[in-house]
Tab-separated table of C-alpha atoms in Angstrom:
chain	number	residue	atom	x	y	z
T	1	MET	CA	3.031	-17.979	4.434
T	2	ASP	CA	0.454	-15.666	5.964
T	3	ILE	CA	-0.019	-12.692	3.668
T	4	ILE	CA	-1.626	-9.536	5.061
T	5	LEU	CA	-3.013	-7.422	2.217
T	6	VAL	CA	-3.510	-3.706	2.916
T	7	PRO	CA	-5.433	-1.598	0.381
T	8	GLY	CA	-4.778	2.014	-0.520
T	9	PHE	CA	-7.109	5.003	-0.405
T	10	TRP	CA	-10.845	4.530	-0.984
T	11	LEU	CA	-10.715	0.730	-0.858
T	12	ASP	CA	-11.602	-2.065	1.544
T	13	ALA	CA	-10.527	-5.702	1.735
T	14	SER	CA	-12.581	-6.642	-1.331
T	15	ALA	CA	-10.097	-4.772	-3.542
T	16	TRP	CA	-7.899	-7.873	-3.331
T	17	ASP	CA	-10.580	-10.412	-4.330
T	18	ALA	CA	-9.228	-11.035	-7.842
T	19	VAL	CA	-5.592	-10.991	-6.673
T	20	THR	CA	-5.776	-13.723	-4.064
T	21	PRO	CA	-6.415	-16.863	-6.208
T	22	PRO	CA	-2.750	-17.236	-7.340
T	23	LEU	CA	-1.620	-16.700	-3.741
T	24	VAL	CA	-3.978	-19.351	-2.406
T	25	ALA	CA	-3.057	-21.706	-5.237
T	26	ALA	CA	0.586	-21.368	-4.190
T	27	GLY	CA	-0.345	-22.540	-0.696
T	28	HIS	CA	-0.397	-19.206	1.105
T	29	THR	CA	-3.051	-17.961	3.532
T	30	VAL	CA	-4.379	-14.495	2.765
T	31	HIS	CA	-5.652	-11.871	5.182
T	32	PRO	CA	-7.122	-8.876	3.280
T	33	LEU	CA	-7.761	-5.948	5.609
T	34	THR	CA	-10.536	-3.403	5.832
T	35	LEU	CA	-9.058	-0.502	7.780
T	36	PRO	CA	-10.921	1.504	10.457
T	37	GLY	CA	-13.437	3.904	8.977
T	38	MET	CA	-13.456	2.040	5.680
T	39	GLU	CA	-16.219	-0.403	6.544
T	40	SER	CA	-18.772	1.489	4.464
T	41	ALA	CA	-19.527	4.901	3.021
T	42	ASP	CA	-21.691	5.541	6.085
T	43	ALA	CA	-18.959	4.730	8.640
T	44	ASP	CA	-17.954	7.417	11.132
T	45	ARG	CA	-14.512	8.647	10.096
T	46	ALA	CA	-14.319	11.785	12.229
T	47	GLY	CA	-11.996	10.353	14.876
T	48	ILE	CA	-9.933	7.988	12.727
T	49	THR	CA	-6.199	8.707	12.797
T	50	LEU	CA	-3.210	7.442	10.881
T	51	ALA	CA	-2.120	5.629	14.035
T	52	ASP	CA	-5.437	3.742	13.993
T	53	HIS	CA	-4.622	2.400	10.537
T	54	VAL	CA	-1.080	1.405	11.503
T	55	ASP	CA	-2.412	-0.234	14.663
T	56	ALA	CA	-4.883	-2.243	12.587
T	57	VAL	CA	-2.041	-3.736	10.544
T	58	VAL	CA	-0.009	-4.443	13.690
T	59	ALA	CA	-3.068	-6.107	15.268
T	60	ALA	CA	-3.389	-8.363	12.221
T	61	ILE	CA	0.238	-9.406	12.687
T	62	ASP	CA	-0.238	-10.020	16.404
T	63	ALA	CA	-3.334	-12.144	15.720
T	64	LEU	CA	-1.185	-14.708	13.895
T	65	PRO	CA	0.751	-17.439	15.721
T	66	ASP	CA	4.329	-16.610	16.679
T	67	SER	CA	5.452	-19.344	14.283
T	68	ALA	CA	3.726	-17.738	11.304
T	69	GLU	CA	5.840	-16.478	8.427
T	70	VAL	CA	4.257	-13.086	7.832
T	71	VAL	CA	4.314	-11.181	4.542
T	72	LEU	CA	2.966	-7.634	4.361
T	73	VAL	CA	1.588	-6.299	1.066
T	74	GLY	CA	0.605	-2.643	0.780
T	75	HIS	CA	-0.901	-0.850	-2.196
T	76	SER	CA	-0.461	2.911	-2.631
T	77	ALA	CA	-1.130	4.544	0.764
T	78	GLY	CA	-1.133	1.054	2.255
T	79	GLY	CA	2.611	0.912	1.556
T	80	PRO	CA	3.633	3.349	4.290
T	81	LEU	CA	1.216	1.548	6.625
T	82	VAL	CA	2.915	-1.834	6.171
T	83	TYR	CA	6.295	-0.144	6.514
T	84	ALA	CA	5.288	1.386	9.845
T	85	ALA	CA	3.951	-2.014	10.923
T	86	SER	CA	7.256	-3.643	9.986
T	87	ASP	CA	8.945	-1.031	12.154
T	88	ALA	CA	6.681	-2.002	15.049
T	89	ARG	CA	7.191	-5.758	14.520
T	90	PRO	CA	10.454	-6.173	12.564
T	91	GLY	CA	11.164	-9.629	13.956
T	92	ARG	CA	7.824	-10.968	12.754
T	93	ILE	CA	8.014	-9.948	9.093
T	94	ARG	CA	9.466	-12.260	6.445
T	95	HIS	CA	8.922	-9.984	3.435
T	96	VAL	CA	7.309	-6.645	2.543
T	97	VAL	CA	5.789	-6.053	-0.892
T	98	TYR	CA	4.858	-2.571	-2.091
T	99	VAL	CA	2.333	-2.383	-4.930
T	100	ASP	CA	2.973	0.874	-6.814
T	101	SER	CA	4.046	2.278	-3.491
T	102	GLY	CA	6.947	2.452	-1.081
T	103	PRO	CA	7.967	3.348	2.462
T	104	LEU	CA	7.739	6.843	3.886
T	105	ALA	CA	10.356	8.228	6.270
T	106	ASP	CA	9.638	9.423	9.771
T	107	GLY	CA	7.762	12.721	9.607
T	108	GLN	CA	6.554	12.307	6.010
T	109	ALA	CA	2.837	12.561	5.240
T	110	LEU	CA	0.931	11.627	2.123
T	111	ASN	CA	-0.623	15.082	1.858
T	112	ALA	CA	0.169	17.377	4.759
T	113	ASP	CA	-1.665	20.200	2.971
T	114	LEU	CA	-5.085	18.561	3.196
T	115	PRO	CA	-7.180	21.058	5.198
T	116	ASP	CA	-7.922	20.125	8.789
T	117	ASP	CA	-11.661	20.410	8.231
T	118	VAL	CA	-11.699	17.629	5.612
T	119	LEU	CA	-13.060	14.585	7.420
T	120	ASP	CA	-13.940	12.568	4.314
T	121	HIS	CA	-11.362	12.616	1.522
T	122	ASP	CA	-13.323	11.466	-1.529
T	123	LEU	CA	-12.086	9.779	-4.674
T	124	PRO	CA	-11.468	12.730	-7.036
T	125	PRO	CA	-13.040	13.037	-10.473
T	126	TRP	CA	-11.057	11.093	-13.065
T	127	GLU	CA	-9.962	14.271	-14.843
T	128	GLU	CA	-8.130	15.376	-11.686
T	129	LEU	CA	-5.963	12.256	-11.657
T	130	ASP	CA	-2.819	11.660	-13.705
T	131	GLU	CA	-3.694	9.922	-16.942
T	132	ALA	CA	-0.855	7.441	-16.389
T	133	SER	CA	-2.458	6.305	-13.132
T	134	LEU	CA	-5.623	5.378	-15.038
T	135	THR	CA	-3.895	3.159	-17.604
T	136	GLY	CA	-5.895	-0.022	-18.044
T	137	LEU	CA	-8.943	1.254	-16.194
T	138	THR	CA	-11.690	0.753	-18.748
T	139	ASP	CA	-14.955	2.645	-18.511
T	140	GLU	CA	-16.468	-0.430	-16.884
T	141	LEU	CA	-13.673	-0.694	-14.315
T	142	ARG	CA	-13.898	3.026	-13.584
T	143	ALA	CA	-17.613	2.702	-12.950
T	144	GLU	CA	-17.051	-0.278	-10.635
T	145	PHE	CA	-14.276	1.543	-8.770
T	146	ARG	CA	-16.389	4.681	-8.388
T	147	ALA	CA	-19.329	2.657	-7.081
T	148	ARG	CA	-17.230	0.861	-4.468
T	149	ALA	CA	-15.064	3.831	-3.405
T	150	ILE	CA	-15.250	4.752	0.287
T	151	PRO	CA	-14.164	8.185	1.554
T	152	GLN	CA	-10.711	8.158	3.143
T	153	PRO	CA	-10.499	9.509	6.720
T	154	GLY	CA	-8.857	12.918	6.412
T	155	GLY	CA	-6.505	12.358	9.327
T	156	THR	CA	-4.896	9.390	7.603
T	157	VAL	CA	-4.051	11.610	4.633
T	158	ARG	CA	-2.459	14.627	6.339
T	159	GLU	CA	-0.867	13.135	9.483
T	160	PRO	CA	2.866	12.270	9.380
T	161	HIS	CA	4.171	8.767	9.824
T	162	ARG	CA	6.201	8.075	12.943
T	163	LEU	CA	8.934	5.456	13.094
T	164	SER	CA	11.186	4.215	15.871
T	165	ASP	CA	14.967	4.524	16.072
T	166	ASP	CA	15.282	0.774	15.482
T	167	GLU	CA	16.503	0.489	11.901
T	168	SER	CA	16.239	-3.296	11.747
T	169	ARG	CA	13.194	-2.681	9.543
T	170	LEU	CA	15.664	-1.765	6.798
T	171	ASP	CA	16.890	-5.379	6.732
T	172	VAL	CA	13.460	-6.875	5.963
T	173	PRO	CA	13.492	-8.279	2.389
T	174	THR	CA	11.502	-5.881	0.247
T	175	THR	CA	9.942	-5.917	-3.212
T	176	VAL	CA	8.472	-2.946	-5.040
T	177	ILE	CA	6.050	-3.864	-7.829
T	178	ALA	CA	6.220	-0.852	-10.133
T	179	SER	CA	3.097	-0.465	-12.254
T	180	GLU	CA	2.430	3.200	-13.008
T	181	MET	CA	6.049	4.390	-12.828
T	182	PRO	CA	8.670	2.045	-14.370
T	183	ALA	CA	11.447	0.590	-12.255
T	184	SER	CA	14.044	2.505	-14.280
T	185	VAL	CA	12.417	5.809	-13.327
T	186	LEU	CA	12.278	4.839	-9.664
T	187	ARG	CA	15.959	3.940	-9.705
T	188	ASP	CA	16.803	7.294	-11.320
T	189	LEU	CA	14.819	9.082	-8.605
T	190	MET	CA	16.717	7.138	-5.966
T	191	THR	CA	20.007	8.253	-7.490
T	192	GLN	CA	18.775	11.850	-7.339
T	193	GLY	CA	17.752	11.532	-3.701
T	194	HIS	CA	14.116	12.325	-4.455
T	195	PRO	CA	11.976	12.504	-1.260
T	196	TYR	CA	9.500	9.996	-2.702
T	197	VAL	CA	12.084	7.203	-2.627
T	198	VAL	CA	14.621	8.384	-0.065
T	199	GLU	CA	13.503	5.799	2.506
T	200	LEU	CA	13.508	2.954	-0.002
T	201	ALA	CA	17.089	3.841	-0.931
T	202	ARG	CA	18.113	3.189	2.674
T	203	HIS	CA	16.943	-0.418	2.523
T	204	ARG	CA	19.625	-3.063	2.526
T	205	ASN	CA	17.728	-5.862	0.756
T	206	TYR	CA	15.282	-4.751	-1.916
T	207	GLU	CA	14.271	-5.285	-5.536
T	208	ILE	CA	12.069	-3.403	-7.979
T	209	VAL	CA	10.089	-5.348	-10.581
T	210	ASP	CA	7.899	-4.029	-13.387
T	211	LEU	CA	4.218	-4.776	-13.910
T	212	PRO	CA	3.272	-2.189	-16.541
T	213	THR	CA	-0.240	-0.786	-16.076
T	214	GLY	CA	-1.759	2.055	-14.070
T	215	HIS	CA	-1.951	2.719	-10.349
T	216	TRP	CA	-4.580	0.059	-9.623
T	217	PRO	CA	-3.185	-3.267	-10.882
T	218	MET	CA	-5.576	-5.157	-8.594
T	219	PHE	CA	-8.273	-4.067	-11.034
T	220	THR	CA	-6.403	-3.864	-14.342
T	221	ARG	CA	-4.061	-6.898	-14.022
T	222	PRO	CA	-5.172	-8.792	-10.898
T	223	GLY	CA	-3.969	-12.240	-11.905
T	224	ASP	CA	-0.577	-10.928	-12.936
T	225	LEU	CA	-0.329	-8.990	-9.676
T	226	GLY	CA	-1.070	-12.120	-7.673
T	227	GLU	CA	1.605	-13.996	-9.568
T	228	ALA	CA	4.100	-11.145	-9.073
T	229	ILE	CA	3.513	-11.209	-5.323
T	230	THR	CA	3.889	-14.984	-5.302
T	231	ALA	CA	7.150	-14.739	-7.233
T	232	ALA	CA	8.510	-12.037	-4.933
T	233	ILE	CA	7.857	-14.170	-1.874
T	234	ALA	CA	9.465	-17.193	-3.526
T	235	ARG	CA	12.627	-15.192	-4.201
């Protein structure tokens, strides 16, 4: 299959480098994406919108032959992006995989409170992040992550996602790879109707699998993440 890999905040296509070997070994073709404005720390991010990032994923789908079996993989903020892309091209998508992420409903934003004057949303200091999200990130990995981190365009953080009225996207087979928050907790939140998982609960064909680590398994358990994606697609 053709697997489009979409990174989360502060990352470019290289975030997937250590994840792809198991996918390639299984016979798949990988397409890691660098989203607009994320080409380098010096890139101009002033005019980059959330729609630009969704459009980049849709363009990657459209660049593949009509016969291609397309799998979308989104990490963190990349999850809502691949969901919006599956809404735009539901007939093209064979499977969606969320890596410590999930779909957002129409009108939901990642952080609507981010001030309008923030053009570059930087990776915060480690002490401002939840300790659970940093599980497995050694001092060496933290230094590597910090060195490679690219500011996130502010518009992609505060703007709401927009989806169509076509709910066929809810039929696309879906896997959530839960790394920071266990699958049992996610299922409890779904039962409670928590906004974080309300859209996932509407899906008609999904599974949640555990890969215990922090929020960045592509750094802390890359081989295992590649195998988990491969297994999800096989199922």
